[in-house]
């Protein structure tokens, strides 16, 4: 389907060459081939491999978010006034009298739109232009529509073709114990496999493969048509723009302009998707972490990566939100996997999309990048509200390519990870002839390991929200092995992914939930009757029914409980005691033998002080024992002083 370009208008915008320091840094993610040695425990960082792609040297797209919606139907005509309002009489004065024209290109959301610049600008110029546009009272922000690349580099097959990462941690310290999780059962007696859960893979699309096809849902292609004159190469590479065909046509490149490296097709999207959901129990090839789940391919990466604006739109669509000119997704994903990124701080466009996706109830899992950084991770992994995944090797050590730093949430296996691929070097070779398997390394493959486990947990408890799901993954993580680089380092996240421990933690939700309260408010009078009330509800996932309850006193002066084995118990506060606090525990046990408890505490008023039967007139009482000790001490000091003060020997 050919992209329909909206009506174009032009505005003169003047740019200057003297305003600097406004550009955000950008660099493509690293390749990991030949750079897989474990990071030394004493290493503070590594130099980058010489083959790293260079930043793009020119830019022709800007993202602008207006403070109010520009159109109810995302029409270009209703955005015209907003675009015109960005200009001022005589033009916007920036860097050295360079006149450029802006065209409306596409919409990201109701308030966010992409503008095309009719000529290439360097980083300084385009960032200065964005800065100037952002000063307009109607604009919330303006930023460069950056290129984003997959976090990926393939390795030769000898790096490993077995699925060590799925196996027991007793065999491989860095393994995820996924095979053990598969032997657990949900409350409905179904094996844990991710069944019923949709995971979106925002990547290069999907290439047909016999070991993956049955688990692929109809997806969408969000790569906008960018043939000349809009770009020095065509990112889409399929002859059209956005459409309902998420097939990967290949992302090979022979054009070295704009610092883009030549390469064969990577089939990155299919490789990532198969880690999540390759078919299981079919006696063929590999098995995905969540082999019972469905994978929703969302194509956002093409030749030399993809654009921030396309990725943000794809995220919204994947979560079931509306996107201009695109039908609503009928299979909203509860987990979004993004094995991609670029350097720099989190762009506002990404953060807006993440906020919207989280609000819709979907978890965003992002790889941290492959530059070997020890103090930073790439964006969008460094955005708020995402689950950022770094990589570890079979022995639990941190490979030298894996980025770690503030914002890293957890680590997943990322060395020699098997995935489905295709034998075509340019376009795909038809299945099954072209079907192949390749082992690769990078945080690109760590992220789908986590996304797959998230799908397992959502099958067990479909009602989990984003925060609870994240908490289960983090709380169940295993510590990094002693002596490895990440041991004891918060920059590496909570620890190593453990599918079985996470599943066990969610299955424990079958335990009953309890609460406890007291009838009297603090402080409680002495000699008062207090009623304790407990509530118990069977667990949401296979919790059975409540079989027994019990009240137990945990602290404070001993009292007699009436009705200790019922929901309601009572006691009388003691008339005298030095302690004013009393604590009780209410415990409920379900028919599945799981139990939980809650505590309640009360504070009593202080007991009245006893009145002394001795003491002089004038209201004086008996001396306190501390006072008596003090008087005795004074008497001893007085007697010692009467004997003389010793002097130093001469």
XYZ file of C-alpha atoms in Angstrom:
650
model
C 0.000 0.000 0.000
C 1.520 3.304 -1.040
C 1.750 5.910 1.661
C -0.628 8.814 1.218
C 1.257 11.988 1.852
C -0.702 14.796 3.378
C -1.001 18.170 1.715
C 2.246 20.148 1.958
C 2.782 23.755 2.820
C 6.008 25.656 3.227
C 7.214 28.090 5.766
C 10.431 30.035 5.623
C 12.494 29.483 8.729
C 15.796 31.313 9.024
C 18.684 29.542 10.709
C 21.979 30.839 12.085
C 25.469 29.328 12.395
C 26.533 30.803 15.742
C 24.275 29.126 18.311
C 25.905 25.971 19.715
C 25.880 23.560 22.578
C 22.252 22.545 22.122
C 22.737 19.183 20.448
C 22.030 15.927 22.238
C 24.610 13.225 21.601
C 23.730 10.391 19.274
C 25.556 7.203 18.429
C 24.543 3.913 16.966
C 24.609 0.881 19.191
C 27.708 -1.275 19.123
C 28.366 -4.551 17.485
C 29.391 -7.369 19.796
C 31.112 -9.722 17.382
C 34.579 -10.571 18.676
C 33.969 -8.614 21.878
C 32.441 -11.148 24.210
C 35.025 -11.631 26.950
C 33.605 -11.214 30.463
C 34.061 -7.772 31.975
C 36.803 -7.874 34.589
C 35.672 -7.419 38.173
C 38.051 -4.463 38.485
C 37.220 -2.842 35.153
C 35.919 0.691 35.239
C 35.065 0.795 31.532
C 36.182 -0.222 28.069
C 37.102 1.498 24.854
C 34.691 1.032 22.000
C 35.441 -1.238 19.070
C 36.696 0.578 15.991
C 33.864 -0.782 13.853
C 31.152 1.172 15.694
C 28.878 3.119 13.322
C 29.323 6.883 13.408
C 26.540 9.346 14.236
C 24.473 10.637 11.329
C 25.846 13.846 9.863
C 22.567 15.350 8.656
C 18.950 15.530 9.756
C 15.693 16.368 8.036
C 12.950 15.601 10.562
C 11.637 17.310 13.695
C 9.015 16.218 16.227
C 6.779 18.973 17.615
C 4.228 18.553 20.400
C 1.595 21.256 20.727
C 0.052 22.105 24.085
C -3.472 21.543 22.773
C -4.764 18.939 20.303
C -4.346 20.007 16.725
C -7.094 17.905 15.220
C -9.758 15.457 16.257
C -9.060 13.305 13.189
C -5.343 14.037 12.871
C -5.879 15.888 9.568
C -2.978 17.895 8.188
C -5.293 20.794 7.305
C -6.191 21.384 10.959
C -2.510 21.411 11.910
C -1.694 24.122 9.355
C -2.443 27.032 11.648
C -0.265 25.565 14.386
C 2.636 25.131 11.973
C 2.233 28.650 10.571
C 2.153 30.055 14.093
C 5.660 28.756 14.654
C 6.956 31.411 12.243
C 7.361 35.076 13.096
C 7.595 38.086 10.762
C 10.957 38.023 9.055
C 11.584 34.397 9.936
C 13.014 32.624 12.932
C 16.494 33.988 13.491
C 18.990 31.216 14.070
C 22.446 30.277 12.724
C 23.577 32.247 9.612
C 20.769 33.029 7.155
C 19.942 29.531 5.984
C 16.357 29.413 4.700
C 14.577 26.088 5.018
C 11.003 24.984 4.368
C 8.992 22.750 6.692
C 6.465 20.207 5.432
C 3.934 18.314 7.510
C 4.964 14.656 7.374
C 2.832 12.587 9.766
C 1.237 12.347 13.196
C 2.515 10.508 16.263
C -0.436 11.358 18.513
C -3.199 13.931 18.630
C -0.824 16.632 19.843
C 2.502 15.364 18.467
C 3.490 15.666 14.802
C 6.531 15.143 12.581
C 7.765 17.915 10.303
C 10.074 17.404 7.331
C 12.867 19.889 6.529
C 13.469 20.391 2.811
C 17.263 20.305 3.120
C 19.751 18.501 5.304
C 20.906 20.264 8.475
C 23.823 19.296 10.670
C 23.354 18.431 14.333
C 24.013 21.965 15.521
C 21.603 23.527 13.042
C 18.717 21.111 13.502
C 18.974 21.229 17.291
C 19.054 25.015 17.222
C 15.956 25.006 15.011
C 14.162 22.672 17.444
C 15.178 24.928 20.313
C 13.746 27.972 18.560
C 10.452 26.256 17.763
C 10.146 25.128 21.376
C 10.067 28.771 22.515
C 6.648 29.264 20.938
C 3.875 29.604 23.520
C 1.792 26.930 21.776
C 4.580 24.345 21.705
C 5.206 21.952 24.597
C 8.451 20.661 23.107
C 10.340 20.249 19.833
C 13.114 17.727 19.286
C 15.034 15.931 16.560
C 13.404 12.806 15.126
C 16.420 10.640 15.893
C 17.447 7.440 14.209
C 17.337 4.415 16.508
C 19.172 1.159 15.819
C 18.688 -2.426 16.986
C 20.820 -3.553 19.919
C 22.263 -6.475 18.049
C 25.250 -8.110 16.476
C 25.258 -11.706 15.202
C 27.982 -14.183 16.070
C 29.232 -17.275 14.306
C 27.306 -20.454 15.055
C 30.184 -21.956 17.028
C 29.417 -19.519 19.844
C 26.612 -21.905 20.699
C 23.470 -23.398 19.218
C 21.994 -24.937 22.376
C 19.557 -23.080 24.582
C 21.641 -22.901 27.741
C 19.745 -19.823 28.915
C 16.502 -21.758 29.282
C 18.053 -24.463 31.458
C 18.785 -24.946 35.169
C 21.014 -22.546 37.067
C 22.571 -25.626 38.658
C 24.128 -26.373 35.253
C 24.767 -22.812 34.083
C 25.038 -20.100 36.732
C 23.454 -17.554 34.397
C 20.518 -19.714 33.235
C 16.907 -18.684 33.940
C 15.367 -21.962 35.207
C 12.660 -21.584 32.559
C 12.410 -25.353 32.097
C 11.426 -25.654 35.780
C 8.778 -22.960 35.392
C 7.222 -24.933 32.519
C 6.607 -27.796 34.969
C 4.400 -25.626 37.158
C 0.640 -25.341 36.699
C -1.811 -22.459 36.920
C -4.883 -22.474 39.152
C -6.779 -23.928 36.206
C -4.325 -26.845 36.011
C -2.778 -25.510 32.791
C 0.994 -25.796 32.282
C 2.815 -22.469 32.583
C 3.644 -21.500 28.985
C 2.418 -17.921 28.494
C -0.831 -19.118 26.951
C -3.357 -16.338 26.356
C -0.792 -13.527 26.584
C 0.229 -11.219 23.712
C 3.798 -9.878 23.534
C 4.546 -7.150 20.988
C 8.003 -7.136 19.413
C 8.789 -3.678 18.028
C 11.607 -4.415 15.628
C 12.385 -5.128 11.980
C 9.250 -7.172 11.361
C 8.719 -10.893 10.852
C 10.100 -13.290 8.275
C 8.164 -16.525 7.810
C 9.652 -19.505 9.675
C 8.142 -22.928 10.332
C 9.198 -22.847 13.997
C 7.561 -19.493 14.712
C 4.724 -18.857 12.267
C 1.889 -20.448 14.273
C 2.513 -18.055 17.157
C 2.584 -14.857 15.067
C -0.419 -12.492 15.071
C -1.219 -10.021 12.280
C 0.947 -6.987 13.001
C 1.578 -3.598 11.439
C 4.328 -1.766 9.572
C 4.934 1.711 11.046
C 7.913 2.723 8.909
C 7.005 5.842 6.962
C 7.970 6.036 3.320
C 11.182 8.057 3.137
C 12.504 7.688 -0.393
C 14.339 10.595 -1.991
C 14.173 13.538 -1.533
C 13.159 12.794 2.041
C 16.273 10.789 2.938
C 19.552 9.572 1.443
C 18.213 6.011 1.634
C 14.897 4.247 2.042
C 14.397 2.978 5.569
C 11.205 1.162 4.657
C 12.782 -0.895 1.841
C 9.398 -2.351 0.927
C 8.234 0.274 -1.566
C 5.506 1.743 0.614
C 4.779 3.420 3.932
C 2.644 2.395 6.889
C 0.379 -0.563 6.270
C -0.924 -3.791 7.790
C 1.990 -5.870 6.489
C 4.655 -6.370 9.179
C 6.750 -8.684 6.996
C 10.480 -8.048 7.081
C 11.696 -7.410 3.489
C 15.300 -7.385 4.706
C 17.426 -4.497 5.927
C 20.589 -4.998 3.882
C 22.413 -1.838 2.977
C 24.863 -0.889 0.241
C 24.650 2.901 0.700
C 27.364 4.344 2.932
C 25.974 7.869 2.988
C 24.997 9.399 6.349
C 27.566 7.137 8.087
C 25.420 4.044 7.628
C 27.422 0.819 7.394
C 26.974 -1.680 4.586
C 25.561 -4.979 5.807
C 23.490 -8.031 4.969
C 19.968 -8.438 6.295
C 19.920 -9.242 10.011
C 16.383 -10.687 10.422
C 16.650 -9.140 13.858
C 12.918 -8.976 14.500
C 12.368 -12.686 13.945
C 15.348 -13.608 16.078
C 14.036 -11.527 18.970
C 10.468 -12.805 18.473
C 11.576 -16.441 18.576
C 13.281 -15.980 21.952
C 9.875 -14.931 23.254
C 7.569 -17.306 21.445
C 9.090 -19.971 19.165
C 6.766 -22.969 18.983
C 7.266 -25.608 21.685
C 6.729 -29.357 21.777
C 6.834 -29.653 17.991
C 10.006 -31.775 17.824
C 11.556 -29.058 15.637
C 14.302 -26.544 16.245
C 14.029 -24.377 19.353
C 11.401 -23.389 21.907
C 10.537 -19.886 23.061
C 10.475 -18.812 26.707
C 6.703 -18.292 26.445
C 5.990 -20.904 23.784
C 2.249 -20.685 24.450
C 2.063 -16.915 23.995
C 1.313 -15.000 20.813
C 3.798 -12.560 19.287
C 2.579 -9.310 17.725
C 5.166 -8.038 15.201
C 5.310 -4.249 14.926
C 7.752 -3.155 12.228
C 9.600 0.012 13.239
C 13.189 -0.732 12.117
C 14.392 -0.935 8.534
C 17.564 -0.049 6.652
C 20.001 1.583 9.105
C 17.518 1.502 11.965
C 14.347 3.497 12.377
C 12.902 6.802 13.485
C 11.874 7.748 17.009
C 8.501 8.965 15.740
C 7.674 5.639 14.068
C 8.672 3.688 17.181
C 6.563 5.897 19.467
C 3.546 5.457 17.196
C 4.132 1.691 17.054
C 4.233 1.513 20.850
C 0.890 3.237 21.162
C -0.708 0.980 18.559
C 0.713 -2.184 20.140
C -0.913 -1.296 23.477
C -4.318 -0.768 21.830
C -4.211 3.043 21.665
C -5.274 5.103 18.666
C -2.766 6.216 16.031
C -3.548 8.549 13.135
C -4.676 6.765 9.979
C -4.249 3.318 11.544
C -6.971 0.847 12.564
C -7.153 0.021 16.272
C -5.123 -3.041 17.216
C -7.531 -5.896 17.926
C -4.884 -7.823 19.887
C -3.449 -5.363 22.433
C -0.188 -6.541 23.959
C 0.399 -6.632 27.715
C 4.173 -6.685 27.138
C 6.119 -4.553 24.626
C 9.681 -5.613 23.771
C 12.075 -2.976 22.401
C 15.522 -4.361 21.576
C 16.742 -1.036 20.209
C 18.037 2.357 21.206
C 20.498 5.187 20.767
C 22.628 7.288 23.055
C 21.431 10.377 24.874
C 18.846 11.314 27.442
C 15.270 10.083 27.161
C 13.407 12.077 24.453
C 10.063 13.561 25.447
C 8.396 11.717 22.565
C 9.511 8.384 23.988
C 8.511 9.338 27.538
C 5.047 10.421 26.401
C 4.534 7.114 24.594
C 5.757 5.113 27.593
C 3.438 7.003 29.927
C 0.468 6.304 27.654
C 1.356 2.631 27.262
C 1.753 2.152 31.020
C -1.572 3.862 31.610
C -3.117 1.349 29.209
C -1.728 -1.468 31.400
C 1.218 -2.659 29.305
C 4.809 -3.279 30.432
C 7.643 -1.827 28.306
C 10.822 -3.968 28.280
C 13.918 -2.332 26.744
C 17.503 -3.480 26.184
C 20.217 -1.277 27.720
C 22.587 -1.292 24.723
C 25.922 -2.770 23.672
C 28.507 0.007 23.978
C 30.241 -1.523 26.986
C 29.372 1.457 29.204
C 29.651 0.978 32.953
C 27.864 4.168 33.989
C 25.062 4.740 31.473
C 22.445 3.010 29.357
C 20.883 4.045 26.057
C 17.472 5.541 25.464
C 14.675 4.544 25.708
C 16.037 2.186 28.392
C 16.876 5.267 30.453
C 13.305 6.584 30.302
C 11.093 6.453 33.383
C 8.653 3.579 33.777
C 10.415 0.960 31.633
C 12.043 -2.317 32.606
C 15.641 -1.938 31.400
C 17.525 -5.197 30.725
C 21.294 -5.705 30.588
C 23.027 -8.987 29.706
C 25.015 -11.710 31.434
C 26.842 -14.805 30.231
C 26.576 -18.507 31.086
C 28.703 -18.098 34.192
C 26.680 -15.099 35.375
C 29.459 -12.669 34.481
C 28.823 -9.385 32.697
C 30.020 -9.515 29.072
C 32.136 -6.528 28.140
C 29.651 -5.269 25.537
C 26.683 -4.946 27.931
C 25.762 -1.452 29.086
C 25.073 -1.052 32.797
C 24.357 2.065 34.808
C 21.614 4.007 36.605
C 18.186 2.838 35.493
C 19.148 -0.785 34.810
C 16.393 -2.992 36.244
C 17.506 -6.587 35.776
C 19.883 -8.809 33.779
C 18.964 -11.533 31.311
C 21.065 -14.069 29.397
C 22.652 -12.338 26.415
C 25.508 -14.485 25.098
C 25.032 -17.211 22.449
C 21.228 -16.989 22.441
C 19.588 -19.138 19.780
C 16.956 -17.632 17.474
C 15.101 -18.327 14.237
C 16.522 -16.590 11.166
C 16.641 -16.738 7.377
C 19.399 -17.683 4.948
C 18.764 -14.694 2.662
C 21.496 -12.081 2.645
C 19.289 -9.414 1.045
C 15.624 -10.334 0.687
C 14.265 -13.435 2.475
C 14.533 -16.930 1.033
C 11.099 -18.560 1.074
C 10.251 -20.883 3.971
C 11.007 -23.676 4.655
C 14.055 -23.560 2.362
C 15.281 -20.339 3.924
C 14.546 -21.324 7.535
C 17.636 -21.235 9.729
C 18.796 -20.835 13.328
C 21.519 -18.487 14.500
C 23.080 -17.907 17.911
C 23.681 -14.246 18.696
C 24.886 -12.090 21.562
C 23.752 -8.702 22.793
C 21.255 -7.068 25.100
C 18.806 -7.412 22.198
C 18.408 -11.028 23.245
C 18.389 -10.370 26.984
C 15.264 -8.225 26.723
C 13.042 -10.888 25.075
C 14.120 -13.388 27.736
C 12.552 -11.041 30.291
C 9.527 -10.339 28.073
C 8.927 -14.067 27.755
C 9.030 -14.599 31.512
C 6.659 -11.644 31.948
C 4.219 -13.508 29.680
C 4.492 -16.613 31.874
C 3.585 -14.556 34.933
C 0.652 -12.873 33.189
C -0.760 -16.285 32.301
C -0.643 -17.248 35.978
C -2.222 -13.970 37.105
C -3.787 -12.031 34.207
C -4.951 -9.200 36.495
C -1.428 -8.063 37.371
C -0.679 -4.414 36.734
C 2.603 -3.048 35.398
C 4.063 -2.243 38.812
C 3.175 -5.612 40.317
C 4.553 -7.457 37.286
C 7.813 -5.522 37.505
C 8.011 -6.194 41.237
C 7.624 -9.959 40.751
C 10.424 -10.047 38.175
C 12.739 -7.929 40.323
C 11.975 -9.564 43.669
C 12.659 -13.054 42.289
C 15.989 -12.173 40.636
C 19.069 -14.151 41.761
C 22.204 -12.415 42.985
C 25.136 -12.226 40.586
C 27.811 -14.840 41.371
C 30.485 -13.724 43.795
C 33.604 -12.465 42.055
C 31.849 -11.333 38.885
C 31.809 -7.705 37.782
C 28.158 -7.123 38.703
C 28.249 -8.763 42.146
C 27.071 -6.145 44.622
C 26.744 -3.401 41.974
C 23.338 -1.647 41.878
C 24.219 -0.356 38.383
C 23.636 -3.893 37.069
C 20.075 -4.044 38.387
C 18.380 -6.346 40.892
C 20.172 -9.472 39.709
C 19.720 -12.285 37.183
C 16.361 -13.260 35.717
C 14.825 -16.406 37.260
C 11.686 -17.677 35.536
C 10.924 -20.394 38.064
C 11.376 -18.201 41.130
C 9.193 -15.506 39.561
C 6.497 -18.056 38.705
C 6.585 -19.451 42.243
C 6.225 -15.940 43.632
C 3.114 -15.254 41.556
C 1.652 -18.679 42.288
C 2.020 -17.778 45.969
C -0.743 -15.288 45.261
C -2.960 -18.317 45.820
C -2.394 -17.636 49.519
C -5.282 -15.883 51.263
C -5.261 -12.152 51.864
C -5.957 -10.877 55.378
C -6.577 -7.694 57.322
C -6.933 -6.941 61.023
C -8.425 -4.035 62.988
C -9.365 -3.032 66.538
C -12.627 -1.437 67.733
C -11.027 1.209 69.940
C -8.894 4.116 68.809
C -5.630 5.006 70.522
C -5.103 5.665 73.318
C -7.349 2.998 74.896
C -8.483 3.361 78.470
C -7.409 0.931 81.169
C -9.977 -1.752 81.912
C -11.735 -1.232 78.567
C -13.061 -4.084 76.404
C -11.476 -4.114 72.920
C -12.870 -6.092 69.993
C -10.475 -7.411 67.313
C -11.858 -8.056 63.819
C -10.135 -10.132 61.151
C -11.006 -10.538 57.481
C -9.740 -13.280 55.190
C -10.233 -13.902 51.468
C -9.060 -16.939 49.528
C -6.260 -16.326 47.031
C -7.137 -15.065 43.573
C -5.279 -17.864 41.751
C -6.316 -21.321 42.982
C -6.728 -20.184 46.573
C -9.428 -22.697 47.513
C -11.393 -21.644 50.610
C -10.532 -20.448 54.123
C -10.232 -23.472 56.432
C -9.289 -21.878 59.782
C -8.331 -18.613 61.458
C -6.474 -17.829 64.672
C -5.642 -14.780 66.832
C -2.324 -14.756 68.723
C -0.901 -12.117 71.090
C 2.566 -11.094 69.877
C 3.629 -8.369 72.336
C 2.601 -6.457 75.458
C 1.224 -7.460 78.901
C -0.552 -10.821 78.751
C -4.322 -10.659 78.333
C -7.042 -13.276 77.967
C -8.474 -13.525 74.452
C -12.084 -14.565 73.952
C -12.869 -16.086 70.536
C -9.227 -16.590 69.559
C -10.230 -19.044 66.783
C -12.854 -16.873 65.127
C -12.890 -13.763 62.969
C -13.860 -11.653 65.996
C -12.011 -11.812 69.332
C -12.007 -9.579 72.399
C -9.987 -8.796 75.526
C -9.922 -6.378 78.448
C -6.994 -4.013 78.794
C -5.015 -4.527 82.026
C -5.498 -1.977 84.787
C -1.833 -1.801 85.707
C 1.338 -2.374 83.699
C 4.416 -0.400 82.762
C 3.966 -1.315 79.070
C 1.318 0.592 77.120
C 1.425 -1.258 73.765
C -0.223 -4.582 72.829
C 0.097 -6.353 69.441
C -1.997 -9.212 68.011
C -1.632 -11.321 64.862
C -4.532 -12.623 62.812
C -3.661 -15.665 60.668
C -5.840 -17.383 58.055
C -5.111 -20.749 56.441
C -6.726 -21.877 53.173
C -7.695 -25.350 51.995
C -4.588 -25.336 49.774
C -2.501 -25.218 53.003
C -1.216 -21.699 52.267
C -1.600 -19.065 54.956
C -1.079 -15.369 55.510
C -1.345 -13.037 58.460
C -1.901 -9.427 59.486
C -1.140 -7.584 62.708
C -2.876 -4.876 64.700
C -1.524 -2.885 67.633
C -3.189 -0.668 70.231
C -1.720 1.803 72.688
C -3.195 2.129 76.178
C -3.131 5.213 78.387
C -0.385 5.140 80.989
C -1.250 3.374 84.239
C -1.718 5.755 87.225
C 1.396 6.163 89.437
C 1.085 4.596 92.926
C 0.768 7.146 95.765
C 3.475 6.858 98.499
C 2.375 6.234 102.148
C 5.417 8.102 103.545
C 7.025 11.478 103.111
C 7.180 14.859 104.806
C 4.556 17.499 104.902
C 4.012 20.030 102.250
C 2.938 17.347 99.744
C 6.396 15.752 99.385
C 6.364 12.051 98.487
C 8.945 9.301 98.919
C 12.280 9.854 97.230
C 12.769 8.043 93.910
C 15.500 5.373 93.987
C 17.587 7.372 91.519
C 17.540 10.285 93.916
C 18.686 8.020 96.761
C 21.615 6.751 94.697
C 22.605 10.299 93.843
C 22.581 11.331 97.503
C 24.747 8.359 98.429
C 27.240 9.316 95.732
C 27.416 12.873 96.991
C 28.160 11.625 100.522
C 31.029 9.427 99.283
C 32.591 12.271 97.296
C 32.381 14.582 100.310
C 34.131 12.045 102.556
C 36.915 11.497 99.943
C 37.571 15.222 99.608
C 37.955 15.571 103.376
C 40.924 13.152 103.189
C 42.840 15.512 100.877
C 43.471 15.735 97.163
C 46.470 13.708 95.893
C 49.289 15.558 94.072
C 51.762 14.279 91.436
C 54.980 12.635 92.659
C 58.059 14.889 92.519
